[in-house]
Every structure is written in C-alpha cells, then in structure tokens.
Amino acid sequence: MTVKNSGIALMAFVSMGVLFVSAASAVFYKYQDKNGSTHYVDDISKIPQEYREDLKIYKGTRDHLSDEDKSNLHNQERKQEEERKQDLKEQLRQRKEDERKRQENIERQKLLKSLVTNVGIKGNSVLVPVKVTFGPNEKTALLVLDTGAEIVVLHKDFADQLNIRPFKKSKATVASGQSIPVGIAKLSSLEVGPHKKTDLVAAIINPVGTLHHNGLLGMNFLRDLEYRIDFDNRVIVWKP
C-alpha cells in the first residue's frame, strides 16, 4: 500500500470512528408533563426544570426502545421538524414584510422630499428651478413664478441652448407699452417638484438688459396645482 493510499485508508477509518462515536454517544431524554403528555428531546436544556428529576435517558441507538416509545419519539421529532419549518417560514415572511415596509418608507420619503422645492427669493419674486425639455435636450431654468403670465416665457439665450425653434412668430406688448417680437414654441415637457406637464406652449422673447433668471413660470403650468410659498424657509410646498 502506498503512503497516499494509507493516508486515504486512515482518513476513512477516522471518519468511520467519528461516525461510530457520534452514533454511540447519541442521547435522548423522555419526560412526561403535568398534562400526561410524553415528550422526547435530544437536549436536556429543552426540558423544563420541574420535569428534570423524573425523566428517562436513552443512550446510543433506539433499538432497545419499545415500539410505542419509538413511535412516540418519531412523532415528537416529526412535530419538532414541522415546528422548525414553520419557524423558518415565519422568519421568511417577517423578512419580506420588513423589506416591504422599508421600501414603502423609502418611497414615502422620496414623495415627501419631492413635495418641497427650494426656491430663490428676491424681493417679492420667487425664482423656481424648472427642468425644461425640448426633444432630446434638457436643461434647468430659473423662472420667476408669475400668476399674471398666461403662458410660460423663456428668454431667447436660454431657448437657444436647447435648440428650441418657434413654430410661429407673433408680437406682445410689455408693461412699458412697447411691442416686442415673440416666438411661439411647443416644449416637450416642463417639470417642477412632483409635477410634470407635457406639450406646453411657451413664448420666446429677447429681454432687454441683464436679468438673473431665464423667464416666467406662467399659468399654463401652474393652473390646477395647489401649493404654498414659504418665504421664511425659501421653499414651495406642493400638495400631492
């Protein structure tokens, strides 16, 4: 026999020895509770303290057990296995429930966060960050919230960055009474906080002077939306 084969044989012998010792050292406990029910367990710690003085201990195999004891032990083990399976099933159900609640909480936090939009305040003007989309192009504009403007107004320099092309030209009269040229375009979408509207008409103008915003957020977007402006905290709070 080679050294290698001897090693394998030795390992096999040791393994058999371990199995033999394990089987020979198996211990089962039998006790009867106050209701007269018989229980079989493999660990004395599973036996309530008041029943430990009056119990039977079985060592090794079950060959010496009576048929009734074997049957009772088998039923007890089967019951314990069912309880173990039920415990595992309950743990799995609880994990799924915890994960569902966690996801719900994440979505709720996202919703609450989306209902509050940080804005800039300049005097009585509210400067709102608005996501403007035209075709594949998208950019955030800073628009003055203006309930007196019938439609959204974008300044030409901002519109040019999105390659917005008006589908018709018109004229508008400004507060000074001056008539100015206006381009009329249809935007793919406008998005503020939790609200998004598509296919909105917007006026494109070339403003005079340097302004610190990109146009007006008019009523064709704001109509039907409920919100309040918190000037102290510089936010718009939207109603879902």
PDB file of C-alpha atoms in Angstrom:
ATOM      1  CA  MET A   1       0.000   0.000   0.000  1.00  0.00           C
ATOM      2  CA  THR A   2       1.384   3.381  -0.956  1.00  0.00           C
ATOM      3  CA  VAL A   3       1.685   6.244   1.504  1.00  0.00           C
ATOM      4  CA  LYS A   4      -1.055   8.077  -0.352  1.00  0.00           C
ATOM      5  CA  ASN A   5      -3.425   5.116  -0.156  1.00  0.00           C
ATOM      6  CA  SER A   6      -2.531   4.586   3.501  1.00  0.00           C
ATOM      7  CA  GLY A   7      -3.498   8.186   4.180  1.00  0.00           C
ATOM      8  CA  ILE A   8      -6.839   7.696   2.471  1.00  0.00           C
ATOM      9  CA  ALA A   9      -7.445   4.497   4.408  1.00  0.00           C
ATOM     10  CA  LEU A  10      -6.540   6.223   7.661  1.00  0.00           C
ATOM     11  CA  MET A  11      -8.886   9.114   6.885  1.00  0.00           C
ATOM     12  CA  ALA A  12     -11.679   6.665   6.089  1.00  0.00           C
ATOM     13  CA  PHE A  13     -11.024   4.817   9.343  1.00  0.00           C
ATOM     14  CA  VAL A  14     -11.021   8.029  11.329  1.00  0.00           C
ATOM     15  CA  SER A  15     -14.249   9.151   9.619  1.00  0.00           C
ATOM     16  CA  MET A  16     -15.876   5.837  10.459  1.00  0.00           C
ATOM     17  CA  GLY A  17     -14.674   6.200  14.031  1.00  0.00           C
ATOM     18  CA  VAL A  18     -16.168   9.657  14.277  1.00  0.00           C
ATOM     19  CA  LEU A  19     -19.470   8.413  12.933  1.00  0.00           C
ATOM     20  CA  PHE A  20     -19.390   5.481  15.314  1.00  0.00           C
ATOM     21  CA  VAL A  21     -18.659   7.647  18.326  1.00  0.00           C
ATOM     22  CA  SER A  22     -21.302  10.150  17.237  1.00  0.00           C
ATOM     23  CA  ALA A  23     -23.922   7.446  16.899  1.00  0.00           C
ATOM     24  CA  ALA A  24     -22.866   5.730  20.113  1.00  0.00           C
ATOM     25  CA  SER A  25     -22.921   8.953  22.086  1.00  0.00           C
ATOM     26  CA  ALA A  26     -26.410   9.998  20.949  1.00  0.00           C
ATOM     27  CA  VAL A  27     -28.638  10.721  23.943  1.00  0.00           C
ATOM     28  CA  PHE A  28     -32.426  11.049  24.078  1.00  0.00           C
ATOM     29  CA  TYR A  29     -34.468  12.248  27.021  1.00  0.00           C
ATOM     30  CA  LYS A  30     -38.015  11.242  27.781  1.00  0.00           C
ATOM     31  CA  TYR A  31     -40.259  13.074  30.218  1.00  0.00           C
ATOM     32  CA  GLN A  32     -43.938  13.461  30.949  1.00  0.00           C
ATOM     33  CA  ASP A  33     -45.533  16.840  31.630  1.00  0.00           C
ATOM     34  CA  LYS A  34     -48.315  17.638  34.126  1.00  0.00           C
ATOM     35  CA  ASN A  35     -50.939  17.016  31.430  1.00  0.00           C
ATOM     36  CA  GLY A  36     -49.687  13.479  30.926  1.00  0.00           C
ATOM     37  CA  SER A  37     -48.136  14.182  27.516  1.00  0.00           C
ATOM     38  CA  THR A  38     -44.872  12.378  26.747  1.00  0.00           C
ATOM     39  CA  HIS A  39     -42.012  14.326  25.206  1.00  0.00           C
ATOM     40  CA  TYR A  40     -38.711  13.255  23.641  1.00  0.00           C
ATOM     41  CA  VAL A  41     -35.829  15.691  23.252  1.00  0.00           C
ATOM     42  CA  ASP A  42     -32.144  15.453  22.370  1.00  0.00           C
ATOM     43  CA  ASP A  43     -31.002  18.236  24.697  1.00  0.00           C
ATOM     44  CA  ILE A  44     -31.664  18.385  28.441  1.00  0.00           C
ATOM     45  CA  SER A  45     -31.856  22.184  28.270  1.00  0.00           C
ATOM     46  CA  LYS A  46     -35.111  21.744  26.349  1.00  0.00           C
ATOM     47  CA  ILE A  47     -36.713  20.127  29.400  1.00  0.00           C
ATOM     48  CA  PRO A  48     -38.452  22.470  31.876  1.00  0.00           C
ATOM     49  CA  GLN A  49     -36.704  22.449  35.260  1.00  0.00           C
ATOM     50  CA  GLU A  50     -39.650  20.894  37.122  1.00  0.00           C
ATOM     51  CA  TYR A  51     -39.516  17.751  34.945  1.00  0.00           C
ATOM     52  CA  ARG A  52     -35.774  17.086  35.069  1.00  0.00           C
ATOM     53  CA  GLU A  53     -35.857  14.919  38.202  1.00  0.00           C
ATOM     54  CA  ASP A  54     -38.315  12.437  36.715  1.00  0.00           C
ATOM     55  CA  LEU A  55     -37.013  11.647  33.240  1.00  0.00           C
ATOM     56  CA  LYS A  56     -35.588   8.711  31.328  1.00  0.00           C
ATOM     57  CA  ILE A  57     -32.314   8.847  29.450  1.00  0.00           C
ATOM     58  CA  TYR A  58     -31.652   6.707  26.376  1.00  0.00           C
ATOM     59  CA  LYS A  59     -28.121   6.394  25.038  1.00  0.00           C
ATOM     60  CA  GLY A  60     -26.891   5.081  21.709  1.00  0.00           C
ATOM     61  CA  THR A  61     -29.253   3.693  19.095  1.00  0.00           C
ATOM     62  CA  ARG A  62     -33.004   3.284  19.501  1.00  0.00           C
ATOM     63  CA  ASP A  63     -33.001  -0.492  19.128  1.00  0.00           C
ATOM     64  CA  HIS A  64     -33.725  -1.028  22.823  1.00  0.00           C
ATOM     65  CA  LEU A  65     -36.781   1.239  22.781  1.00  0.00           C
ATOM     66  CA  SER A  66     -40.237  -0.262  22.779  1.00  0.00           C
ATOM     67  CA  ASP A  67     -42.351   0.083  19.660  1.00  0.00           C
ATOM     68  CA  GLU A  68     -44.536   2.589  21.471  1.00  0.00           C
ATOM     69  CA  ASP A  69     -41.524   4.677  22.539  1.00  0.00           C
ATOM     70  CA  LYS A  70     -40.084   4.534  19.032  1.00  0.00           C
ATOM     71  CA  SER A  71     -43.403   5.674  17.598  1.00  0.00           C
ATOM     72  CA  ASN A  72     -43.745   8.447  20.154  1.00  0.00           C
ATOM     73  CA  LEU A  73     -40.175   9.583  19.574  1.00  0.00           C
ATOM     74  CA  HIS A  74     -40.716   9.559  15.817  1.00  0.00           C
ATOM     75  CA  ASN A  75     -43.894  11.620  16.181  1.00  0.00           C
ATOM     76  CA  GLN A  76     -42.148  14.035  18.509  1.00  0.00           C
ATOM     77  CA  GLU A  77     -39.263  14.502  16.055  1.00  0.00           C
ATOM     78  CA  ARG A  78     -41.678  14.965  13.192  1.00  0.00           C
ATOM     79  CA  LYS A  79     -43.554  17.577  15.219  1.00  0.00           C
ATOM     80  CA  GLN A  80     -40.299  19.374  16.035  1.00  0.00           C
ATOM     81  CA  GLU A  81     -39.322  19.321  12.361  1.00  0.00           C
ATOM     82  CA  GLU A  82     -42.687  20.800  11.389  1.00  0.00           C
ATOM     83  CA  GLU A  83     -42.275  23.483  14.028  1.00  0.00           C
ATOM     84  CA  ARG A  84     -38.795  24.226  12.702  1.00  0.00           C
ATOM     85  CA  LYS A  85     -40.159  24.560   9.167  1.00  0.00           C
ATOM     86  CA  GLN A  86     -42.941  26.820  10.407  1.00  0.00           C
ATOM     87  CA  ASP A  87     -40.401  28.956  12.257  1.00  0.00           C
ATOM     88  CA  LEU A  88     -38.314  29.277   9.098  1.00  0.00           C
ATOM     89  CA  LYS A  89     -41.407  30.121   7.075  1.00  0.00           C
ATOM     90  CA  GLU A  90     -42.411  32.768   9.626  1.00  0.00           C
ATOM     91  CA  GLN A  91     -38.898  34.233   9.617  1.00  0.00           C
ATOM     92  CA  LEU A  92     -39.002  34.439   5.823  1.00  0.00           C
ATOM     93  CA  ARG A  93     -42.443  36.061   5.911  1.00  0.00           C
ATOM     94  CA  GLN A  94     -41.247  38.551   8.517  1.00  0.00           C
ATOM     95  CA  ARG A  95     -38.169  39.414   6.440  1.00  0.00           C
ATOM     96  CA  LYS A  96     -40.363  40.024   3.400  1.00  0.00           C
ATOM     97  CA  GLU A  97     -42.718  42.175   5.467  1.00  0.00           C
ATOM     98  CA  ASP A  98     -39.806  44.173   6.889  1.00  0.00           C
ATOM     99  CA  GLU A  99     -38.412  44.690   3.384  1.00  0.00           C
ATOM    100  CA  ARG A 100     -41.830  45.789   2.105  1.00  0.00           C
ATOM    101  CA  LYS A 101     -42.134  48.327   4.919  1.00  0.00           C
ATOM    102  CA  ARG A 102     -38.594  49.525   4.274  1.00  0.00           C
ATOM    103  CA  GLN A 103     -39.354  50.086   0.584  1.00  0.00           C
ATOM    104  CA  GLU A 104     -42.618  51.854   1.464  1.00  0.00           C
ATOM    105  CA  ASN A 105     -40.722  54.145   3.803  1.00  0.00           C
ATOM    106  CA  ILE A 106     -38.144  54.902   1.097  1.00  0.00           C
ATOM    107  CA  GLU A 107     -40.907  55.764  -1.381  1.00  0.00           C
ATOM    108  CA  ARG A 108     -42.701  57.871   1.225  1.00  0.00           C
ATOM    109  CA  GLN A 109     -39.509  59.799   1.971  1.00  0.00           C
ATOM    110  CA  LYS A 110     -38.961  60.339  -1.767  1.00  0.00           C
ATOM    111  CA  LEU A 111     -42.506  61.666  -2.120  1.00  0.00           C
ATOM    112  CA  LEU A 112     -42.168  63.995   0.863  1.00  0.00           C
ATOM    113  CA  LYS A 113     -38.869  65.257  -0.494  1.00  0.00           C
ATOM    114  CA  SER A 114     -40.380  65.878  -3.933  1.00  0.00           C
ATOM    115  CA  LEU A 115     -43.207  67.931  -2.393  1.00  0.00           C
ATOM    116  CA  VAL A 116     -40.748  70.593  -1.249  1.00  0.00           C
ATOM    117  CA  THR A 117     -38.895  72.693  -3.841  1.00  0.00           C
ATOM    118  CA  ASN A 118     -36.103  75.023  -2.801  1.00  0.00           C
ATOM    119  CA  VAL A 119     -36.506  78.430  -4.429  1.00  0.00           C
ATOM    120  CA  GLY A 120     -34.732  81.748  -4.548  1.00  0.00           C
ATOM    121  CA  ILE A 121     -36.382  84.850  -3.101  1.00  0.00           C
ATOM    122  CA  LYS A 122     -35.590  88.282  -4.465  1.00  0.00           C
ATOM    123  CA  GLY A 123     -37.921  90.899  -3.017  1.00  0.00           C
ATOM    124  CA  ASN A 124     -41.396  89.608  -3.819  1.00  0.00           C
ATOM    125  CA  SER A 125     -40.138  87.472  -6.703  1.00  0.00           C
ATOM    126  CA  VAL A 126     -39.935  83.705  -6.323  1.00  0.00           C
ATOM    127  CA  LEU A 127     -37.267  82.107  -8.530  1.00  0.00           C
ATOM    128  CA  VAL A 128     -38.156  78.491  -9.264  1.00  0.00           C
ATOM    129  CA  PRO A 129     -35.778  75.862 -10.706  1.00  0.00           C
ATOM    130  CA  VAL A 130     -37.613  74.236 -13.622  1.00  0.00           C
ATOM    131  CA  LYS A 131     -36.485  71.308 -15.766  1.00  0.00           C
ATOM    132  CA  VAL A 132     -37.174  72.218 -19.404  1.00  0.00           C
ATOM    133  CA  THR A 133     -37.113  69.553 -22.123  1.00  0.00           C
ATOM    134  CA  PHE A 134     -37.223  70.103 -25.868  1.00  0.00           C
ATOM    135  CA  GLY A 135     -36.764  66.936 -27.905  1.00  0.00           C
ATOM    136  CA  PRO A 136     -33.612  65.180 -26.646  1.00  0.00           C
ATOM    137  CA  ASN A 137     -32.319  68.347 -24.988  1.00  0.00           C
ATOM    138  CA  GLU A 138     -32.830  69.085 -21.310  1.00  0.00           C
ATOM    139  CA  LYS A 139     -31.719  71.912 -19.048  1.00  0.00           C
ATOM    140  CA  THR A 140     -32.762  73.535 -15.773  1.00  0.00           C
ATOM    141  CA  ALA A 141     -34.047  77.101 -15.999  1.00  0.00           C
ATOM    142  CA  LEU A 142     -34.593  79.616 -13.217  1.00  0.00           C
ATOM    143  CA  LEU A 143     -38.077  81.022 -13.812  1.00  0.00           C
ATOM    144  CA  VAL A 144     -39.978  83.699 -11.911  1.00  0.00           C
ATOM    145  CA  LEU A 145     -43.297  82.356 -10.627  1.00  0.00           C
ATOM    146  CA  ASP A 146     -45.813  84.692 -12.285  1.00  0.00           C
ATOM    147  CA  THR A 147     -49.547  84.058 -11.933  1.00  0.00           C
ATOM    148  CA  GLY A 148     -50.135  87.069 -14.172  1.00  0.00           C
ATOM    149  CA  ALA A 149     -48.415  85.411 -17.140  1.00  0.00           C
ATOM    150  CA  GLU A 150     -50.835  83.415 -19.268  1.00  0.00           C
ATOM    151  CA  ILE A 151     -48.150  81.066 -20.570  1.00  0.00           C
ATOM    152  CA  VAL A 152     -44.547  80.121 -19.817  1.00  0.00           C
ATOM    153  CA  VAL A 153     -41.975  82.598 -21.093  1.00  0.00           C
ATOM    154  CA  LEU A 154     -38.365  81.678 -21.920  1.00  0.00           C
ATOM    155  CA  HIS A 155     -35.568  84.069 -22.733  1.00  0.00           C
ATOM    156  CA  LYS A 156     -34.032  83.535 -26.154  1.00  0.00           C
ATOM    157  CA  ASP A 157     -30.487  82.908 -24.912  1.00  0.00           C
ATOM    158  CA  PHE A 158     -31.751  80.018 -22.762  1.00  0.00           C
ATOM    159  CA  ALA A 159     -34.010  78.684 -25.543  1.00  0.00           C
ATOM    160  CA  ASP A 160     -31.034  78.666 -27.916  1.00  0.00           C
ATOM    161  CA  GLN A 161     -29.137  76.356 -25.535  1.00  0.00           C
ATOM    162  CA  LEU A 162     -31.881  73.762 -26.006  1.00  0.00           C
ATOM    163  CA  ASN A 163     -32.078  74.445 -29.736  1.00  0.00           C
ATOM    164  CA  ILE A 164     -35.731  75.460 -29.363  1.00  0.00           C
ATOM    165  CA  ARG A 165     -37.201  76.563 -32.676  1.00  0.00           C
ATOM    166  CA  PRO A 166     -40.509  78.529 -32.631  1.00  0.00           C
ATOM    167  CA  PHE A 167     -43.216  77.198 -34.953  1.00  0.00           C
ATOM    168  CA  LYS A 168     -44.645  80.700 -35.422  1.00  0.00           C
ATOM    169  CA  LYS A 169     -43.882  84.362 -34.725  1.00  0.00           C
ATOM    170  CA  SER A 170     -46.048  86.937 -33.000  1.00  0.00           C
ATOM    171  CA  LYS A 171     -45.870  90.218 -31.097  1.00  0.00           C
ATOM    172  CA  ALA A 172     -46.549  91.102 -27.462  1.00  0.00           C
ATOM    173  CA  THR A 173     -46.993  94.339 -25.559  1.00  0.00           C
ATOM    174  CA  VAL A 174     -44.863  94.725 -22.431  1.00  0.00           C
ATOM    175  CA  ALA A 175     -45.602  96.811 -19.309  1.00  0.00           C
ATOM    176  CA  SER A 176     -43.985  99.906 -20.839  1.00  0.00           C
ATOM    177  CA  GLY A 177     -46.426  99.699 -23.735  1.00  0.00           C
ATOM    178  CA  GLN A 178     -43.696  98.704 -26.172  1.00  0.00           C
ATOM    179  CA  SER A 179     -44.444  95.987 -28.724  1.00  0.00           C
ATOM    180  CA  ILE A 180     -41.794  93.247 -28.957  1.00  0.00           C
ATOM    181  CA  PRO A 181     -41.386  90.230 -31.262  1.00  0.00           C
ATOM    182  CA  VAL A 182     -42.255  86.862 -29.738  1.00  0.00           C
ATOM    183  CA  GLY A 183     -41.598  83.327 -30.943  1.00  0.00           C
ATOM    184  CA  ILE A 184     -44.147  80.645 -30.059  1.00  0.00           C
ATOM    185  CA  ALA A 185     -42.786  77.140 -29.414  1.00  0.00           C
ATOM    186  CA  LYS A 186     -44.102  73.884 -28.003  1.00  0.00           C
ATOM    187  CA  LEU A 187     -41.947  72.361 -25.270  1.00  0.00           C
ATOM    188  CA  SER A 188     -41.676  68.605 -24.797  1.00  0.00           C
ATOM    189  CA  SER A 189     -42.127  68.962 -21.049  1.00  0.00           C
ATOM    190  CA  LEU A 190     -41.749  71.180 -18.005  1.00  0.00           C
ATOM    191  CA  GLU A 191     -41.063  69.665 -14.579  1.00  0.00           C
ATOM    192  CA  VAL A 192     -41.108  71.241 -11.119  1.00  0.00           C
ATOM    193  CA  GLY A 193     -41.033  69.210  -7.894  1.00  0.00           C
ATOM    194  CA  PRO A 194     -43.544  66.346  -8.205  1.00  0.00           C
ATOM    195  CA  HIS A 195     -45.349  67.921 -11.171  1.00  0.00           C
ATOM    196  CA  LYS A 196     -44.639  67.413 -14.854  1.00  0.00           C
ATOM    197  CA  LYS A 197     -46.614  68.714 -17.826  1.00  0.00           C
ATOM    198  CA  THR A 198     -46.016  67.914 -21.468  1.00  0.00           C
ATOM    199  CA  ASP A 199     -46.566  69.707 -24.782  1.00  0.00           C
ATOM    200  CA  LEU A 200     -46.736  73.150 -23.192  1.00  0.00           C
ATOM    201  CA  VAL A 201     -46.751  76.256 -25.358  1.00  0.00           C
ATOM    202  CA  ALA A 202     -44.078  78.811 -24.431  1.00  0.00           C
ATOM    203  CA  ALA A 203     -43.262  82.313 -25.598  1.00  0.00           C
ATOM    204  CA  ILE A 204     -39.650  83.013 -26.571  1.00  0.00           C
ATOM    205  CA  ILE A 205     -38.548  86.620 -26.069  1.00  0.00           C
ATOM    206  CA  ASN A 206     -35.311  88.563 -26.239  1.00  0.00           C
ATOM    207  CA  PRO A 207     -35.269  90.579 -22.972  1.00  0.00           C
ATOM    208  CA  VAL A 208     -33.655  93.980 -22.620  1.00  0.00           C
ATOM    209  CA  GLY A 209     -30.788  94.246 -20.147  1.00  0.00           C
ATOM    210  CA  THR A 210     -29.168  91.662 -17.905  1.00  0.00           C
ATOM    211  CA  LEU A 211     -31.522  89.539 -15.835  1.00  0.00           C
ATOM    212  CA  HIS A 212     -30.773  86.905 -13.211  1.00  0.00           C
ATOM    213  CA  HIS A 213     -33.440  84.496 -14.397  1.00  0.00           C
ATOM    214  CA  ASN A 214     -34.435  82.705 -17.605  1.00  0.00           C
ATOM    215  CA  GLY A 215     -38.100  83.681 -17.946  1.00  0.00           C
ATOM    216  CA  LEU A 216     -41.501  83.275 -16.329  1.00  0.00           C
ATOM    217  CA  LEU A 217     -43.357  80.254 -14.954  1.00  0.00           C
ATOM    218  CA  GLY A 218     -46.849  81.029 -16.206  1.00  0.00           C
ATOM    219  CA  MET A 219     -50.369  79.805 -15.643  1.00  0.00           C
ATOM    220  CA  ASN A 220     -50.438  77.137 -18.348  1.00  0.00           C
ATOM    221  CA  PHE A 221     -48.161  75.210 -15.958  1.00  0.00           C
ATOM    222  CA  LEU A 222     -49.435  76.487 -12.586  1.00  0.00           C
ATOM    223  CA  ARG A 223     -53.138  76.111 -13.362  1.00  0.00           C
ATOM    224  CA  ASP A 224     -54.843  73.400 -11.252  1.00  0.00           C
ATOM    225  CA  LEU A 225     -51.786  72.979  -9.000  1.00  0.00           C
ATOM    226  CA  GLU A 226     -52.089  73.570  -5.261  1.00  0.00           C
ATOM    227  CA  TYR A 227     -49.090  74.963  -3.424  1.00  0.00           C
ATOM    228  CA  ARG A 228     -47.983  77.468  -0.838  1.00  0.00           C
ATOM    229  CA  ILE A 229     -44.857  79.605  -0.732  1.00  0.00           C
ATOM    230  CA  ASP A 230     -42.866  79.550   2.498  1.00  0.00           C
ATOM    231  CA  PHE A 231     -40.887  82.783   2.227  1.00  0.00           C
ATOM    232  CA  ASP A 232     -39.099  82.261   5.552  1.00  0.00           C
ATOM    233  CA  ASN A 233     -37.691  78.870   4.554  1.00  0.00           C
ATOM    234  CA  ARG A 234     -37.428  79.733   0.843  1.00  0.00           C
ATOM    235  CA  VAL A 235     -39.419  76.746  -0.384  1.00  0.00           C
ATOM    236  CA  ILE A 236     -42.576  75.910  -2.300  1.00  0.00           C
ATOM    237  CA  VAL A 237     -44.639  73.203  -0.619  1.00  0.00           C
ATOM    238  CA  TRP A 238     -46.743  71.325  -3.172  1.00  0.00           C
ATOM    239  CA  LYS A 239     -49.877  69.372  -2.414  1.00  0.00           C
ATOM    240  CA  PRO A 240     -49.735  65.859  -3.908  1.00  0.00           C
TER     241      PRO A 240
END
